Amino acid sequence: GAGVSQSPSNKVTEKGKDVELRCDPISGHTALYWYRQRLGQGLEFLIYFQGNSAPDKSGLPSDRFSAERTGESVSTLTIQRTQQEDSAVYLCASSLTSGGGNANTGELFFGEGSRLTVL
Amino acid sequence: QQQVKQSPQSLIVQKGGIPIINCAYENTAFDYFPWYQQFPGKGPALLIAIRPDVSEKKEGRFTISFNKSAKQFSLHIMDSQPGDSATYFCAASKGQGGKLIFGQGTELSVKP
């Protein structure tokens, strides 16, 4: 079946422009994450959506960053007035969190990321 | 409290060697500890995971050792192969479906 799909795979933009990154999670996955990975660095948590609960936005680095999710499907990460330090790979992941002893619960399935370059 | 600290940042071993990657956490509420493997240009993928009710878990050549009192866990790769060359991330969460916090990553290179 289809995995997590992210678009665009590459985006080059000028400083000050807004960008929108899209994530299509695996169908049926209730949880969705956005992470940022700067060159040669770890995975920096940005935001976490879990079902109908209020999202955990504690990782968003500034108010220029926002994310939306429509139900349990597509999510978009928006970066306004981009800065050069926003250059990174933005990774989306989804997981099944149905509990009940499901052995697959909690495993994150990642997309291949959207590489953002801000000139 | 939310951090997971990982070391070393990079590691080079010869084929057949046993690389060891270490992680430490502060938040005692964490109770799920997975390791993810990432190849260049790809997203990370789950390798192996452990809950704190056991001290060791093996899957093939990969072993997690867990020390609850020290709040540390480590990944050992037995008989390492060049194909194991990748970046490895430890992670932790509260509950198996909770928000996953990742370590900084270890870039492993296995020389033929």
PDB file of C-alpha atoms in Angstrom:
ATOM      1  CA  GLY A   1       0.000   0.000   0.000  1.00  0.00           C
ATOM      2  CA  ALA A   2       0.963   3.661  -0.244  1.00  0.00           C
ATOM      3  CA  GLY A   3       3.285   5.119   2.332  1.00  0.00           C
ATOM      4  CA  VAL A   4       3.499   8.670   3.623  1.00  0.00           C
ATOM      5  CA  SER A   5       3.677  11.066   0.727  1.00  0.00           C
ATOM      6  CA  GLN A   6       5.191  14.537   0.935  1.00  0.00           C
ATOM      7  CA  SER A   7       5.233  17.358  -1.581  1.00  0.00           C
ATOM      8  CA  PRO A   8       7.073  19.139  -2.929  1.00  0.00           C
ATOM      9  CA  SER A   9      10.196  16.994  -2.624  1.00  0.00           C
ATOM     10  CA  ASN A  10      12.328  20.081  -3.228  1.00  0.00           C
ATOM     11  CA  LYS A  11      11.521  23.751  -2.810  1.00  0.00           C
ATOM     12  CA  VAL A  12      13.815  26.696  -3.405  1.00  0.00           C
ATOM     13  CA  THR A  13      12.467  30.050  -2.320  1.00  0.00           C
ATOM     14  CA  GLU A  14      13.637  33.556  -1.668  1.00  0.00           C
ATOM     15  CA  LYS A  15      13.963  34.993   1.794  1.00  0.00           C
ATOM     16  CA  GLY A  16      10.707  36.586   2.900  1.00  0.00           C
ATOM     17  CA  LYS A  17       8.418  34.390   0.806  1.00  0.00           C
ATOM     18  CA  ASP A  18       5.809  32.053   2.291  1.00  0.00           C
ATOM     19  CA  VAL A  19       5.978  28.308   1.644  1.00  0.00           C
ATOM     20  CA  GLU A  20       3.500  25.502   2.129  1.00  0.00           C
ATOM     21  CA  LEU A  21       4.520  21.869   2.543  1.00  0.00           C
ATOM     22  CA  ARG A  22       2.043  19.032   2.215  1.00  0.00           C
ATOM     23  CA  CYS A  23       1.825  15.618   3.857  1.00  0.00           C
ATOM     24  CA  ASP A  24      -0.489  12.740   2.946  1.00  0.00           C
ATOM     25  CA  PRO A  25      -0.344  10.201   5.791  1.00  0.00           C
ATOM     26  CA  ILE A  26      -1.070   6.497   5.582  1.00  0.00           C
ATOM     27  CA  SER A  27      -4.817   5.936   5.484  1.00  0.00           C
ATOM     28  CA  GLY A  28      -6.216   5.150   8.926  1.00  0.00           C
ATOM     29  CA  HIS A  29      -3.289   6.557  10.862  1.00  0.00           C
ATOM     30  CA  THR A  30      -4.599   8.808  13.599  1.00  0.00           C
ATOM     31  CA  ALA A  31      -1.332  10.483  14.585  1.00  0.00           C
ATOM     32  CA  LEU A  32       0.715  12.803  12.398  1.00  0.00           C
ATOM     33  CA  TYR A  33       4.026  14.478  13.150  1.00  0.00           C
ATOM     34  CA  TRP A  34       6.194  17.123  11.554  1.00  0.00           C
ATOM     35  CA  TYR A  35       9.927  17.137  12.237  1.00  0.00           C
ATOM     36  CA  ARG A  36      12.707  19.354  10.938  1.00  0.00           C
ATOM     37  CA  GLN A  37      16.132  17.964  10.068  1.00  0.00           C
ATOM     38  CA  ARG A  38      18.907  20.450   9.434  1.00  0.00           C
ATOM     39  CA  LEU A  39      21.943  19.231   7.503  1.00  0.00           C
ATOM     40  CA  GLY A  40      23.837  16.634   9.533  1.00  0.00           C
ATOM     41  CA  GLN A  41      21.630  17.110  12.574  1.00  0.00           C
ATOM     42  CA  GLY A  42      18.920  15.272  14.439  1.00  0.00           C
ATOM     43  CA  LEU A  43      15.168  15.283  14.159  1.00  0.00           C
ATOM     44  CA  GLU A  44      13.699  18.395  15.726  1.00  0.00           C
ATOM     45  CA  PHE A  45      10.080  17.931  16.800  1.00  0.00           C
ATOM     46  CA  LEU A  46       7.749  20.614  15.442  1.00  0.00           C
ATOM     47  CA  ILE A  47       4.109  19.609  15.893  1.00  0.00           C
ATOM     48  CA  TYR A  48       1.995  16.533  16.653  1.00  0.00           C
ATOM     49  CA  PHE A  49      -1.625  15.861  15.708  1.00  0.00           C
ATOM     50  CA  GLN A  50      -3.496  13.045  17.455  1.00  0.00           C
ATOM     51  CA  GLY A  51      -7.009  12.349  16.264  1.00  0.00           C
ATOM     52  CA  ASN A  52      -9.424  15.100  17.233  1.00  0.00           C
ATOM     53  CA  SER A  53      -7.320  16.347  20.144  1.00  0.00           C
ATOM     54  CA  ALA A  54      -5.775  19.803  20.125  1.00  0.00           C
ATOM     55  CA  PRO A  55      -2.373  19.573  18.407  1.00  0.00           C
ATOM     56  CA  ASP A  56       0.837  19.717  20.412  1.00  0.00           C
ATOM     57  CA  LYS A  57       2.532  22.791  18.940  1.00  0.00           C
ATOM     58  CA  SER A  58       5.280  22.971  21.537  1.00  0.00           C
ATOM     59  CA  GLY A  59       8.065  22.440  18.986  1.00  0.00           C
ATOM     60  CA  LEU A  60       7.182  25.204  16.542  1.00  0.00           C
ATOM     61  CA  PRO A  61      10.210  27.537  16.586  1.00  0.00           C
ATOM     62  CA  SER A  62       8.358  30.806  15.977  1.00  0.00           C
ATOM     63  CA  ASP A  63       4.973  32.229  15.091  1.00  0.00           C
ATOM     64  CA  ARG A  64       6.024  32.144  11.436  1.00  0.00           C
ATOM     65  CA  PHE A  65       5.392  28.403  11.547  1.00  0.00           C
ATOM     66  CA  SER A  66       1.907  26.906  11.542  1.00  0.00           C
ATOM     67  CA  ALA A  67       0.322  23.608  10.606  1.00  0.00           C
ATOM     68  CA  GLU A  68      -3.146  22.354   9.885  1.00  0.00           C
ATOM     69  CA  ARG A  69      -4.648  18.926   9.543  1.00  0.00           C
ATOM     70  CA  THR A  70      -7.986  18.077   7.996  1.00  0.00           C
ATOM     71  CA  GLY A  71      -9.551  15.343  10.105  1.00  0.00           C
ATOM     72  CA  GLU A  72      -7.273  12.319   9.925  1.00  0.00           C
ATOM     73  CA  SER A  73      -5.943  13.068   6.469  1.00  0.00           C
ATOM     74  CA  VAL A  74      -3.788  15.677   4.781  1.00  0.00           C
ATOM     75  CA  SER A  75      -1.632  18.099   6.735  1.00  0.00           C
ATOM     76  CA  THR A  76       0.046  21.276   5.586  1.00  0.00           C
ATOM     77  CA  LEU A  77       2.985  23.013   7.248  1.00  0.00           C
ATOM     78  CA  THR A  78       3.194  26.704   6.425  1.00  0.00           C
ATOM     79  CA  ILE A  79       6.258  28.857   6.946  1.00  0.00           C
ATOM     80  CA  GLN A  80       5.673  32.583   6.557  1.00  0.00           C
ATOM     81  CA  ARG A  81       8.342  35.150   5.721  1.00  0.00           C
ATOM     82  CA  THR A  82      10.994  32.449   5.303  1.00  0.00           C
ATOM     83  CA  GLN A  83      14.491  33.010   6.654  1.00  0.00           C
ATOM     84  CA  GLN A  84      17.747  31.346   5.625  1.00  0.00           C
ATOM     85  CA  GLU A  85      17.846  29.415   8.910  1.00  0.00           C
ATOM     86  CA  ASP A  86      14.587  27.719   7.867  1.00  0.00           C
ATOM     87  CA  SER A  87      16.558  25.761   5.239  1.00  0.00           C
ATOM     88  CA  ALA A  88      16.203  22.097   6.163  1.00  0.00           C
ATOM     89  CA  VAL A  89      14.442  18.863   5.292  1.00  0.00           C
ATOM     90  CA  TYR A  90      10.923  18.828   6.722  1.00  0.00           C
ATOM     91  CA  LEU A  91       9.827  15.286   7.527  1.00  0.00           C
ATOM     92  CA  CYS A  92       6.274  14.141   8.075  1.00  0.00           C
ATOM     93  CA  ALA A  93       5.389  10.889   9.801  1.00  0.00           C
ATOM     94  CA  SER A  94       2.164   9.121  10.669  1.00  0.00           C
ATOM     95  CA  SER A  95       1.362   6.331  13.085  1.00  0.00           C
ATOM     96  CA  LEU A  96      -1.419   4.071  14.204  1.00  0.00           C
ATOM     97  CA  THR A  97      -2.360   4.714  17.800  1.00  0.00           C
ATOM     98  CA  SER A  98      -5.341   2.482  18.284  1.00  0.00           C
ATOM     99  CA  GLY A  99      -3.846   0.879  21.386  1.00  0.00           C
ATOM    100  CA  GLY A 100      -5.385  -2.397  22.453  1.00  0.00           C
ATOM    101  CA  GLY A 101      -2.046  -4.146  22.350  1.00  0.00           C
ATOM    102  CA  ASN A 102      -1.620  -3.668  18.619  1.00  0.00           C
ATOM    103  CA  ALA A 103       2.034  -4.441  18.009  1.00  0.00           C
ATOM    104  CA  ASN A 104       2.172  -1.797  15.292  1.00  0.00           C
ATOM    105  CA  THR A 105       0.990   0.977  17.573  1.00  0.00           C
ATOM    106  CA  GLY A 106       3.443   3.808  17.895  1.00  0.00           C
ATOM    107  CA  GLU A 107       5.680   2.947  14.944  1.00  0.00           C
ATOM    108  CA  LEU A 108       6.255   6.105  12.943  1.00  0.00           C
ATOM    109  CA  PHE A 109       6.196   5.812   9.175  1.00  0.00           C
ATOM    110  CA  PHE A 110       8.119   8.666   7.613  1.00  0.00           C
ATOM    111  CA  GLY A 111       7.863  10.269   4.217  1.00  0.00           C
ATOM    112  CA  GLU A 112      11.016  11.095   2.296  1.00  0.00           C
ATOM    113  CA  GLY A 113      10.773  14.733   3.291  1.00  0.00           C
ATOM    114  CA  SER A 114      10.537  18.116   1.639  1.00  0.00           C
ATOM    115  CA  ARG A 115      13.899  19.799   1.201  1.00  0.00           C
ATOM    116  CA  LEU A 116      13.535  23.550   1.650  1.00  0.00           C
ATOM    117  CA  THR A 117      16.262  25.938   0.563  1.00  0.00           C
ATOM    118  CA  VAL A 118      15.858  29.612   1.383  1.00  0.00           C
ATOM    119  CA  LEU A 119      18.154  31.865  -0.622  1.00  0.00           C
TER     120      LEU A 119
ATOM    121  CA  GLN B   1      13.066  16.918  30.862  1.00  0.00           C
ATOM    122  CA  GLN B   2      12.033  16.322  27.266  1.00  0.00           C
ATOM    123  CA  GLN B   3      15.538  15.753  25.897  1.00  0.00           C
ATOM    124  CA  VAL B   4      17.101  12.534  24.735  1.00  0.00           C
ATOM    125  CA  LYS B   5      20.885  12.760  24.542  1.00  0.00           C
ATOM    126  CA  GLN B   6      22.714  10.494  22.090  1.00  0.00           C
ATOM    127  CA  SER B   7      26.392   9.699  21.609  1.00  0.00           C
ATOM    128  CA  PRO B   8      28.676   9.429  19.772  1.00  0.00           C
ATOM    129  CA  GLN B   9      27.840  11.826  16.950  1.00  0.00           C
ATOM    130  CA  SER B  10      29.731   9.641  14.477  1.00  0.00           C
ATOM    131  CA  LEU B  11      31.300   6.212  14.528  1.00  0.00           C
ATOM    132  CA  ILE B  12      33.565   4.279  12.178  1.00  0.00           C
ATOM    133  CA  VAL B  13      34.065   0.528  12.541  1.00  0.00           C
ATOM    134  CA  GLN B  14      35.502  -2.262  10.453  1.00  0.00           C
ATOM    135  CA  LYS B  15      33.251  -4.923   8.970  1.00  0.00           C
ATOM    136  CA  GLY B  16      32.474  -7.495  11.652  1.00  0.00           C
ATOM    137  CA  GLY B  17      32.929  -4.995  14.476  1.00  0.00           C
ATOM    138  CA  ILE B  18      30.297  -4.212  17.121  1.00  0.00           C
ATOM    139  CA  PRO B  19      29.346  -0.538  17.105  1.00  0.00           C
ATOM    140  CA  ILE B  20      27.615   0.688  20.253  1.00  0.00           C
ATOM    141  CA  ILE B  21      25.442   3.798  20.361  1.00  0.00           C
ATOM    142  CA  ASN B  22      24.295   5.240  23.670  1.00  0.00           C
ATOM    143  CA  CYS B  23      21.309   7.314  24.728  1.00  0.00           C
ATOM    144  CA  ALA B  24      20.237   8.912  27.996  1.00  0.00           C
ATOM    145  CA  TYR B  25      16.965  10.470  29.047  1.00  0.00           C
ATOM    146  CA  GLU B  26      15.699  12.538  31.976  1.00  0.00           C
ATOM    147  CA  ASN B  27      11.942  12.152  31.910  1.00  0.00           C
ATOM    148  CA  THR B  28      11.025   9.122  34.026  1.00  0.00           C
ATOM    149  CA  ALA B  29       7.571   9.107  32.415  1.00  0.00           C
ATOM    150  CA  PHE B  30       9.114   7.842  29.169  1.00  0.00           C
ATOM    151  CA  ASP B  31       8.271   4.169  28.735  1.00  0.00           C
ATOM    152  CA  TYR B  32       8.823   3.391  25.071  1.00  0.00           C
ATOM    153  CA  PHE B  33      12.284   3.499  23.500  1.00  0.00           C
ATOM    154  CA  PRO B  34      12.644   2.834  19.769  1.00  0.00           C
ATOM    155  CA  TRP B  35      15.645   3.071  17.472  1.00  0.00           C
ATOM    156  CA  TYR B  36      15.302   4.365  13.925  1.00  0.00           C
ATOM    157  CA  GLN B  37      17.652   3.891  10.969  1.00  0.00           C
ATOM    158  CA  GLN B  38      17.985   6.475   8.216  1.00  0.00           C
ATOM    159  CA  PHE B  39      19.711   6.085   4.866  1.00  0.00           C
ATOM    160  CA  PRO B  40      20.684   9.178   2.846  1.00  0.00           C
ATOM    161  CA  GLY B  41      17.732  10.781   1.079  1.00  0.00           C
ATOM    162  CA  LYS B  42      15.203   8.622   2.912  1.00  0.00           C
ATOM    163  CA  GLY B  43      13.025   9.064   5.955  1.00  0.00           C
ATOM    164  CA  PRO B  44      13.934   7.179   9.136  1.00  0.00           C
ATOM    165  CA  ALA B  45      12.502   3.687   9.585  1.00  0.00           C
ATOM    166  CA  LEU B  46      11.880   1.749  12.788  1.00  0.00           C
ATOM    167  CA  LEU B  47      14.648  -0.747  13.562  1.00  0.00           C
ATOM    168  CA  ILE B  48      13.882  -2.108  17.025  1.00  0.00           C
ATOM    169  CA  ALA B  49      12.095  -0.913  20.173  1.00  0.00           C
ATOM    170  CA  ILE B  50      12.030  -1.761  23.873  1.00  0.00           C
ATOM    171  CA  ARG B  51       9.762  -1.191  26.870  1.00  0.00           C
ATOM    172  CA  PRO B  52      11.341  -0.688  30.333  1.00  0.00           C
ATOM    173  CA  ASP B  53      10.018  -3.978  31.707  1.00  0.00           C
ATOM    174  CA  VAL B  54      12.905  -5.822  30.032  1.00  0.00           C
ATOM    175  CA  SER B  55      16.643  -5.138  30.149  1.00  0.00           C
ATOM    176  CA  GLU B  56      17.525  -6.460  26.711  1.00  0.00           C
ATOM    177  CA  LYS B  57      15.880  -7.129  23.372  1.00  0.00           C
ATOM    178  CA  LYS B  58      17.406  -8.792  20.311  1.00  0.00           C
ATOM    179  CA  GLU B  59      16.227  -8.760  16.741  1.00  0.00           C
ATOM    180  CA  GLY B  60      18.655 -10.392  14.382  1.00  0.00           C
ATOM    181  CA  ARG B  61      22.032  -8.631  14.681  1.00  0.00           C
ATOM    182  CA  PHE B  62      20.533  -5.671  16.578  1.00  0.00           C
ATOM    183  CA  THR B  63      20.301  -5.586  20.375  1.00  0.00           C
ATOM    184  CA  ILE B  64      18.939  -2.919  22.713  1.00  0.00           C
ATOM    185  CA  SER B  65      20.254  -2.878  26.270  1.00  0.00           C
ATOM    186  CA  PHE B  66      18.198  -0.908  28.790  1.00  0.00           C
ATOM    187  CA  ASN B  67      19.233   0.345  32.228  1.00  0.00           C
ATOM    188  CA  LYS B  68      16.190   1.825  33.934  1.00  0.00           C
ATOM    189  CA  SER B  69      17.972   3.000  37.071  1.00  0.00           C
ATOM    190  CA  ALA B  70      20.580   4.878  35.056  1.00  0.00           C
ATOM    191  CA  LYS B  71      17.980   6.102  32.549  1.00  0.00           C
ATOM    192  CA  GLN B  72      20.164   4.898  29.704  1.00  0.00           C
ATOM    193  CA  PHE B  73      19.757   2.589  26.738  1.00  0.00           C
ATOM    194  CA  SER B  74      22.043   1.501  23.959  1.00  0.00           C
ATOM    195  CA  LEU B  75      22.059  -0.135  20.555  1.00  0.00           C
ATOM    196  CA  HIS B  76      24.600  -2.827  19.683  1.00  0.00           C
ATOM    197  CA  ILE B  77      25.048  -4.075  16.115  1.00  0.00           C
ATOM    198  CA  MET B  78      26.665  -7.507  15.985  1.00  0.00           C
ATOM    199  CA  ASP B  79      28.839  -8.539  13.017  1.00  0.00           C
ATOM    200  CA  SER B  80      28.351  -5.117  11.389  1.00  0.00           C
ATOM    201  CA  GLN B  81      28.248  -4.928   7.605  1.00  0.00           C
ATOM    202  CA  PRO B  82      28.865  -2.073   5.145  1.00  0.00           C
ATOM    203  CA  GLY B  83      25.130  -2.093   4.426  1.00  0.00           C
ATOM    204  CA  ASP B  84      24.558  -1.031   8.052  1.00  0.00           C
ATOM    205  CA  SER B  85      26.189   2.326   7.250  1.00  0.00           C
ATOM    206  CA  ALA B  86      23.436   4.829   8.052  1.00  0.00           C
ATOM    207  CA  THR B  87      22.373   7.358  10.643  1.00  0.00           C
ATOM    208  CA  TYR B  88      20.819   5.885  13.770  1.00  0.00           C
ATOM    209  CA  PHE B  89      18.422   7.752  16.049  1.00  0.00           C
ATOM    210  CA  CYS B  90      17.252   6.768  19.485  1.00  0.00           C
ATOM    211  CA  ALA B  91      13.912   8.084  20.674  1.00  0.00           C
ATOM    212  CA  ALA B  92      11.590   8.038  23.655  1.00  0.00           C
ATOM    213  CA  SER B  93       7.946   8.623  24.369  1.00  0.00           C
ATOM    214  CA  LYS B  94       5.383   8.362  27.117  1.00  0.00           C
ATOM    215  CA  GLY B  95       3.248   5.513  25.959  1.00  0.00           C
ATOM    216  CA  GLN B  96       3.749   3.585  22.755  1.00  0.00           C
ATOM    217  CA  GLY B  97       1.586   6.034  20.825  1.00  0.00           C
ATOM    218  CA  GLY B  98       2.799   9.197  22.503  1.00  0.00           C
ATOM    219  CA  LYS B  99       4.827  12.096  21.138  1.00  0.00           C
ATOM    220  CA  LEU B 100       8.227  10.743  20.094  1.00  0.00           C
ATOM    221  CA  ILE B 101      11.329  12.745  21.012  1.00  0.00           C
ATOM    222  CA  PHE B 102      14.490  11.891  19.079  1.00  0.00           C
ATOM    223  CA  GLY B 103      18.155  12.003  19.972  1.00  0.00           C
ATOM    224  CA  GLN B 104      20.639  13.914  17.850  1.00  0.00           C
ATOM    225  CA  GLY B 105      21.627  10.930  15.702  1.00  0.00           C
ATOM    226  CA  THR B 106      24.789   8.878  15.147  1.00  0.00           C
ATOM    227  CA  GLU B 107      26.314   8.570  11.709  1.00  0.00           C
ATOM    228  CA  LEU B 108      27.726   5.058  11.429  1.00  0.00           C
ATOM    229  CA  SER B 109      30.209   4.024   8.763  1.00  0.00           C
ATOM    230  CA  VAL B 110      31.177   0.349   8.449  1.00  0.00           C
ATOM    231  CA  LYS B 111      34.350  -0.076   6.422  1.00  0.00           C
ATOM    232  CA  PRO B 112      34.747  -3.232   4.265  1.00  0.00           C
TER     233      PRO B 112
END
